[in-house]
Coordinates of C-alpha atoms in Angstrom, one line a residue:
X1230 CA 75.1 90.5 131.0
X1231 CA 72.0 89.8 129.7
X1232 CA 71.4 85.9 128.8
X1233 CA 72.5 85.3 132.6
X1234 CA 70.7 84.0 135.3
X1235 CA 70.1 86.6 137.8
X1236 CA 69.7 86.9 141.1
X1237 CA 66.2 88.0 143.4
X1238 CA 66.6 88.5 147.1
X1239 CA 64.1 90.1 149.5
X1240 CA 62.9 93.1 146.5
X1241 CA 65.9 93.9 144.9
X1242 CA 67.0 92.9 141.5
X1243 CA 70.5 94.2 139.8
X1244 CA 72.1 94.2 136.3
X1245 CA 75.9 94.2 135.8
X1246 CA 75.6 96.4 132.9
X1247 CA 73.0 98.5 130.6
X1248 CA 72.0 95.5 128.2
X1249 CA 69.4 97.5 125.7
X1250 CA 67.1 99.6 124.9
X1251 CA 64.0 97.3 124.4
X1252 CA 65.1 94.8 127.5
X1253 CA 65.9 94.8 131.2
X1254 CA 66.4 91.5 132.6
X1255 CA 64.4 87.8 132.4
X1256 CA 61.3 88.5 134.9
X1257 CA 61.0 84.1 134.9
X1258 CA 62.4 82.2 137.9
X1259 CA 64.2 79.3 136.6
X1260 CA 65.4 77.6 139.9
X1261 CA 65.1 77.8 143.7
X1262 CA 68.7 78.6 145.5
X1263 CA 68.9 77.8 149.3
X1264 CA 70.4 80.5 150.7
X1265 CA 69.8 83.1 153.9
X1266 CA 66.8 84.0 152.5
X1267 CA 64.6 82.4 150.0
X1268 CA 66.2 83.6 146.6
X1269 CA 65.8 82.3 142.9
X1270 CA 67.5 83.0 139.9
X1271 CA 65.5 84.0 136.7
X1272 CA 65.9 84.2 133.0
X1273 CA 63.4 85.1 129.9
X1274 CA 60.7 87.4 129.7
X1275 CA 61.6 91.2 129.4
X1276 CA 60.7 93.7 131.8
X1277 CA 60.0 96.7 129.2
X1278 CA 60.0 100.3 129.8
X1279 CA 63.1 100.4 131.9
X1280 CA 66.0 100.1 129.5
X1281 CA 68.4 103.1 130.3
X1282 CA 71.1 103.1 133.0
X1283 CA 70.1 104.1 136.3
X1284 CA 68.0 103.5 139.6
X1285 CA 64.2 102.2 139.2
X1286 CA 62.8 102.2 142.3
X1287 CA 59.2 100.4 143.0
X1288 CA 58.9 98.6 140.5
X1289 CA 55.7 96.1 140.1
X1290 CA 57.7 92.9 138.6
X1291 CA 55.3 89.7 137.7
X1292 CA 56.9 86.6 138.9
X1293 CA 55.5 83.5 136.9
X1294 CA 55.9 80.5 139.6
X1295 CA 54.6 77.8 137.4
X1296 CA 56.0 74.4 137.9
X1297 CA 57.4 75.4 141.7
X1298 CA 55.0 75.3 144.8
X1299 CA 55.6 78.3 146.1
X1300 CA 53.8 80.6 148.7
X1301 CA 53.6 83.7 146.9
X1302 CA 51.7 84.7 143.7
X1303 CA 51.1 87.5 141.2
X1304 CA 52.9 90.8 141.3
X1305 CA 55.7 91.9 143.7
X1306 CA 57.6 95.2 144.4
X1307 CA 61.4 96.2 144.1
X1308 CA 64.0 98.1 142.8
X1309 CA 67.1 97.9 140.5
X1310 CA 70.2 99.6 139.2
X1311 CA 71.3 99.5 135.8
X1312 CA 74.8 100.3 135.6
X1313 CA 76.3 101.8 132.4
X1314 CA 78.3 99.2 130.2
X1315 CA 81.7 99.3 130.3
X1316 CA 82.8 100.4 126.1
X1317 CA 86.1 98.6 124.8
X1318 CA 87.9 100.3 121.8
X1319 CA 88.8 98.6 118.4
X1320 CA 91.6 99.7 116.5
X1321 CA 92.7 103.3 117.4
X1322 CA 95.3 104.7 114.7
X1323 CA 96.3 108.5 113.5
X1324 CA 98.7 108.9 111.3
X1325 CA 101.3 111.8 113.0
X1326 CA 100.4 115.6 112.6
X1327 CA 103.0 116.8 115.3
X1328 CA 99.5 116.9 118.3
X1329 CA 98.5 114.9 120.5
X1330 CA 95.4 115.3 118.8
X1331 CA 92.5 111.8 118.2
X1332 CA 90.1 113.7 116.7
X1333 CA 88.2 110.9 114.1
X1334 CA 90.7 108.5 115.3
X1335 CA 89.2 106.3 117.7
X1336 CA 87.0 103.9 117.2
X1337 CA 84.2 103.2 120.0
X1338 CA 82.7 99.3 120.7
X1339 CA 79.5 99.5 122.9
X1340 CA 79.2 96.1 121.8
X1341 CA 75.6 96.5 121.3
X1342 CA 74.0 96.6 117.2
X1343 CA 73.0 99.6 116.2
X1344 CA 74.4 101.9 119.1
X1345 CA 77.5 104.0 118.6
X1346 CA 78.9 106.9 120.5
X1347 CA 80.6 109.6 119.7
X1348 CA 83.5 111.4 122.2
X1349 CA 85.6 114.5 122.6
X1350 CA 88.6 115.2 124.3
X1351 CA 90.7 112.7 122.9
X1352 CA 94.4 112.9 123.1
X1353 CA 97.3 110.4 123.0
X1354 CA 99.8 110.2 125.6
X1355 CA 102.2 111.3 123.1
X1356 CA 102.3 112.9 119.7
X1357 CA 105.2 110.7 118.3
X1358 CA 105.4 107.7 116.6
X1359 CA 106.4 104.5 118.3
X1360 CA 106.1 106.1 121.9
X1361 CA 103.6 103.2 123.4
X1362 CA 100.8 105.8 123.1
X1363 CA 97.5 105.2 124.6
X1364 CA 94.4 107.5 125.3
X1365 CA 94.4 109.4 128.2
X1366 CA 92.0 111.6 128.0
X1367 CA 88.0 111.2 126.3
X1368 CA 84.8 112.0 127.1
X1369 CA 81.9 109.9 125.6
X1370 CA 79.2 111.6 123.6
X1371 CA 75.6 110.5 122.4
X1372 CA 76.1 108.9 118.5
X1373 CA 73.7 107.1 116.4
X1374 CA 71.5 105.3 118.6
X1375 CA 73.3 105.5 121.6
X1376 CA 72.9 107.7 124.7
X1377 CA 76.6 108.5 126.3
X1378 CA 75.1 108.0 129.8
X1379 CA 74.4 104.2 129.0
X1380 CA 77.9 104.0 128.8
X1381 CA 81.6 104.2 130.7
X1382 CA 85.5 104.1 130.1
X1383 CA 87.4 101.6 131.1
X1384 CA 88.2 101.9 135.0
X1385 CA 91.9 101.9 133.6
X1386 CA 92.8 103.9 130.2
X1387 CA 96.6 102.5 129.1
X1388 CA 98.9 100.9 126.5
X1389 CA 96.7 97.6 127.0
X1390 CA 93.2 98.9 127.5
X1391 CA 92.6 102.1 125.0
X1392 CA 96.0 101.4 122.8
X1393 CA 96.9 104.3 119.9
X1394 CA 99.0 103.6 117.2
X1395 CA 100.2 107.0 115.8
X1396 CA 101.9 106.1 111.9
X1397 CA 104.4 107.6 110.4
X1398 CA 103.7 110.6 107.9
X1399 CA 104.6 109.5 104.8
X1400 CA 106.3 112.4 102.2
X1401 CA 106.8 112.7 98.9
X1402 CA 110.2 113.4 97.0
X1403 CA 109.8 115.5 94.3
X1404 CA 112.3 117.6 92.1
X1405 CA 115.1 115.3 92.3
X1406 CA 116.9 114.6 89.4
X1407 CA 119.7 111.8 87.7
X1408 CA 122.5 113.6 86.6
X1409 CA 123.8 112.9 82.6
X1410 CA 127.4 111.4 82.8
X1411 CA 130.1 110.2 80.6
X1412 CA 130.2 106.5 79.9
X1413 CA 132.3 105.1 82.6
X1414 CA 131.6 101.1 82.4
X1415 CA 129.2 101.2 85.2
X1416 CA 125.4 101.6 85.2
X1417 CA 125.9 104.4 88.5
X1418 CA 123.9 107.6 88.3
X1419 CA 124.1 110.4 90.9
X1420 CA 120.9 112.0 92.2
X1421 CA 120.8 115.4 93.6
X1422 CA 118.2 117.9 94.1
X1423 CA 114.6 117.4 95.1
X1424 CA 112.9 118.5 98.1
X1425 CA 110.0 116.9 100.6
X1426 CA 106.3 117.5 100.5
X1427 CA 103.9 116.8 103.2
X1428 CA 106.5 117.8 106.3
X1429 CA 104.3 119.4 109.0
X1430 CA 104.9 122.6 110.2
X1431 CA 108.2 123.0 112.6
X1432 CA 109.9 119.8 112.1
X1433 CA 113.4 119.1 110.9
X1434 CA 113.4 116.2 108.1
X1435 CA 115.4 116.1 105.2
X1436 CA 116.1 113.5 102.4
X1437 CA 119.1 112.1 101.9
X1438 CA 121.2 108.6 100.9
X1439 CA 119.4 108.1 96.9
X1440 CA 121.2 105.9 94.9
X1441 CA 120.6 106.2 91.0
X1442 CA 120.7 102.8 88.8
X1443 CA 120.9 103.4 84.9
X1444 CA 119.0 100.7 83.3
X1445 CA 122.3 99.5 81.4
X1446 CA 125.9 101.0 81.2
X1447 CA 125.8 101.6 77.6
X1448 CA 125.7 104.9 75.8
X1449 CA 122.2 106.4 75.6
X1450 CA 119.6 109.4 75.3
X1451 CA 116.8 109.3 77.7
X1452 CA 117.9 106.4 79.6
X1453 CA 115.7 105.4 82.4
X1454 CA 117.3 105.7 86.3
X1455 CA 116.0 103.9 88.9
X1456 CA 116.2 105.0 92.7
X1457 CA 117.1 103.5 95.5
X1458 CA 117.6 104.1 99.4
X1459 CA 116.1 107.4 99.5
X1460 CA 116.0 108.2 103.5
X1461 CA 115.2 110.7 105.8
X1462 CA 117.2 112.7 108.3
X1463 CA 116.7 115.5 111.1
X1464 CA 115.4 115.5 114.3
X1465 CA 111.9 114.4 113.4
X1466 CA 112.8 112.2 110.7
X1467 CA 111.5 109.0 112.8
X1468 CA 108.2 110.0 112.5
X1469 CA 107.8 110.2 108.7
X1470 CA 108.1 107.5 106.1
X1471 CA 109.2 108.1 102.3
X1472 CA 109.0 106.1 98.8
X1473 CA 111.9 106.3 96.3
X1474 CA 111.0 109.0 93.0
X1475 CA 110.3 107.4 90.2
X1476 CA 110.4 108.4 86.4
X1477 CA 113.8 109.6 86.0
X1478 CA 116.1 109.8 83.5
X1479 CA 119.2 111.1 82.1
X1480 CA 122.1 110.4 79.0
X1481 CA 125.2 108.8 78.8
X1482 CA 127.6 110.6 76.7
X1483 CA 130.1 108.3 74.6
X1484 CA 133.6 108.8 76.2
X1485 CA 136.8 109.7 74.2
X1486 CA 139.7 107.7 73.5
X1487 CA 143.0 109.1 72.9
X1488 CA 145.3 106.8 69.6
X1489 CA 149.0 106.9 69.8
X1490 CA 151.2 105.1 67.5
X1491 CA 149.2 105.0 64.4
X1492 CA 150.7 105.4 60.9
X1493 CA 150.0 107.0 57.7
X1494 CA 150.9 104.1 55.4
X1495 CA 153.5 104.9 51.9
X1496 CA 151.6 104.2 48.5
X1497 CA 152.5 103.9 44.9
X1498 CA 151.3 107.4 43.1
X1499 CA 147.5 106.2 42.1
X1500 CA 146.3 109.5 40.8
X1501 CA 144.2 110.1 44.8
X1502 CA 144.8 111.6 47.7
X1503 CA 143.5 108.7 50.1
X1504 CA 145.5 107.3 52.2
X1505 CA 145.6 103.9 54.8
X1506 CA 146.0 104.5 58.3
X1507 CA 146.7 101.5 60.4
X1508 CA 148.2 100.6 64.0
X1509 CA 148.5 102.2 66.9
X1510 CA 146.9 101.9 70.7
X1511 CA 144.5 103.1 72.3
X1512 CA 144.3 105.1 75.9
X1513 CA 141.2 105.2 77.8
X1514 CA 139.5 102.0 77.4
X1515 CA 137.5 101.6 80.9
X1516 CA 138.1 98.5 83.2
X1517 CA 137.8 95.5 80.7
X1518 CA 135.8 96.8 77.6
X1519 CA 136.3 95.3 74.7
X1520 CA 137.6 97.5 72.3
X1521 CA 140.4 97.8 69.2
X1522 CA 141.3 99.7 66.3
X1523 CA 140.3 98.9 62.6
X1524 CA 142.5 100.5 60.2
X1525 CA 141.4 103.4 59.1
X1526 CA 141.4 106.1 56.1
X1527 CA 143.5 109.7 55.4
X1528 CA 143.9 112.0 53.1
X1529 CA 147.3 113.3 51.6
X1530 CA 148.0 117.2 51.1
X1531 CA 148.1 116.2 47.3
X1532 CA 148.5 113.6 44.9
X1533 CA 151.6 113.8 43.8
X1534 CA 154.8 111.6 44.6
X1535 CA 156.7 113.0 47.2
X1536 CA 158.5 112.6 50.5
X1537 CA 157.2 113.5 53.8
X1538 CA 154.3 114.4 52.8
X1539 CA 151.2 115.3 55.1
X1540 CA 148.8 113.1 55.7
X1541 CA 145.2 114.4 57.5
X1542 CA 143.3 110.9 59.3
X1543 CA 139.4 111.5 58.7
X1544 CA 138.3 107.7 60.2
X1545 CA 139.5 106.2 62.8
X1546 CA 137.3 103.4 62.8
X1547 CA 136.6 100.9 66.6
X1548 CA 135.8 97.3 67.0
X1549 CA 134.8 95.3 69.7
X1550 CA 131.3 94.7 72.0
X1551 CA 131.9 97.9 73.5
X1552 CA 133.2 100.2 70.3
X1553 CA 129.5 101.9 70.5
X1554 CA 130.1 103.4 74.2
X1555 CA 133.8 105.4 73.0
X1556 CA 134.6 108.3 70.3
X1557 CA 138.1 108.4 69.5
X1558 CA 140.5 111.6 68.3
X1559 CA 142.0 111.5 65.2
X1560 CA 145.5 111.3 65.4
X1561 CA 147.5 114.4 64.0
X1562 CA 151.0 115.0 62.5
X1563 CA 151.0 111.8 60.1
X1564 CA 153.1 112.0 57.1
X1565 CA 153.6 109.1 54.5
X1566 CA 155.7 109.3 50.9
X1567 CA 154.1 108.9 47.2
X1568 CA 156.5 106.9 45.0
X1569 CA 156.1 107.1 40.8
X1570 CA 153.8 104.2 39.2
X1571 CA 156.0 102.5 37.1
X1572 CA 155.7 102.1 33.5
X1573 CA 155.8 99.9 30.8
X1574 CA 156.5 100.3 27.4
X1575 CA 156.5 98.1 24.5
X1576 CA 157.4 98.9 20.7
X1577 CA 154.7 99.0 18.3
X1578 CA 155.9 96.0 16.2
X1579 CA 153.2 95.9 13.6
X1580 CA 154.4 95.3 9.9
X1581 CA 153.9 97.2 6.8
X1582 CA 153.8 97.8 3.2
X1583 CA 156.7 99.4 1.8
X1584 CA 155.8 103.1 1.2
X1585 CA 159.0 104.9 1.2
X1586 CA 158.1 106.5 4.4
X1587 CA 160.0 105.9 7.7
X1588 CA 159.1 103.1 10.0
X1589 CA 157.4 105.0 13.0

């Protein structure tokens, strides 16, 4: 390359490679080198005019010999190649579209400011992700400042020399929804629906595995659901990423505890209908909540004393940290008994004047 000491022998001078468009090679020897013939290396001072790859024949090339006693002075005659530089590529990526397609993807070095190429043709060695792709197939076109013929492929085109990485499609999940559920003592929510957007034409993928998180396990409206492990299947799922939805929500509906053993309790006549309901267990209570029964209230069928008679609960009132996540059923078929109020009397003992009437 250019910046290199090169080589004169006899009238023939060479470059490795097209250096630029403004200069050749240094037309100042810089040293003598003993060799066959007499032959000196130069550097400095541009030969203009010649700058494109390609044969120059005849070519009038002033040597400047100052400092070094040699024979020969002023111009001399020759010829040179300048072979077309070798391009390298930079980082080479699609994401998959189901071709083999580059088209935009690769990305050209000439290594040289201002010069860039263009190319058609391009095709990976294979259109899936993570198959050790490479470019196997390109042809170099003119670009901003740069002339195609200036420049050549790589003698070799693999994994190593003209690498593609081909990155997975990534798809959106869209329609899926968190399902409401009764409370259960766990924050688990199922997700179903929801299909995949972005899957190209012809391939199998489908979306599968979501796990649904409610925010808490308590009893709720609107509660927020958050997804995890959403996944893809099918044939072609390995070539497609996807995220996990986000937004969702759904309720948690209290659930409903069944009392056995409660009792209408018997009252002195009081002039009401209310009644005290108290005991009893409760059925239903999930895993270790903490939850009990408060005594509660009733009404009997009247309010007159009586045996047997019918008692309707209208509270049933819960306790505990997790009262808030149950409803409970009334319980049916109490009966309690009214007994009299008893009474007391007391004679009026009050005195009086004699009236001749009787003592009342």
């Amino acid at each position: 390359t250019l910046g290199s000491a090169y080589e004169y022998k006899g009238s023939d001078y060479s470059l490795a490679d097209y250096w630029s468009a403004s200069s050749i090679f240094g037309a100042s020897y810089s040293g003598w080198v003993l060799g066959t013939d007499y032959t000196f290396k130069y550097s400095g001072g541009a030969v203009t005019g010649f700058s494109n790859a390609g044969i120059y024949s005849n070519i009038s090339v002033g040597i400047n010999k100052t400092g070094f006693a040699v024979a020969n002075t002023g111009n001399t005659q020759g010829s040179f190649t300048i072979t077309p530089k070798v391009v390298s590529f930079g980082t080479t990526s699609k994401t998959y579209d189901r071709t083999t397609s580059l088209a935009g993807a690769v990305a050209v070095n000439t290594g040289i400011a201002g010069q860039a190429l263009t190319y058609t043709g391009a095709v990976a060695n294979s259109a899936l992700v993570g198959a050790g792709n490479y470019i196997n197939a390109i042809t170099l076109a003119n670009g901003t400042g740069g002339l195609a013929s200036n420049y050549q492929l790589p003698p070799t085109l693999n994994a190593t020399s003209a690498p593609v990485t081909i990155n997975p499609r990534a798809l959106t999940v869209a329609g899926q929804t968190a399902a409401n559920k009764v409370y259960d003592g766990t924050t688990s929510a199922t997700i179903s629906g929801g299909g995949l957007s972005g899957v190209v034409s012809g391939d199998v993928v489908t979306v599968s595995n979501a796990v649904g998180t409610f925010a808490n396990k308590n009893v709720g409206v609107g509660k927020a659901v958050t997804v995890t492990g959403t996944s893809l299947s099918g044939s072609d799922a390995g070539n497609y990423s996807v995220s996990n939805p986000t937004g969702l929500t759904a309720n948690i509906a209290a659930a409903t505890l069944t009392v056995t053993g409660r009792a209408a309790q018997n009252k002195t006549y009081d002039g009401t209908t209310n009644a005290v309901i108290s005991g009893g267990s409760l059925s239903g209570v999930r895993g270790s909540d903490a939850v009990t029964l408060s005594n509660g209230a009733g009404t009997f069928a009247n309010k007159d004393v009586g045996t047997g008679i019918s008692v309707t609960a209208t509270s049933t009132p819960l306790a505990g940290a997790d009262a808030g996540n149950y409803t409970v059923t009334q319980p049916t078929g109490l009966t309690a008994n009214i007994t009299p109020a008893p009474l007391t009397v007391t004679a009026n003992n009050a005195s009086k004047t004699y009236d001749g009437t009787a003592y009342t």
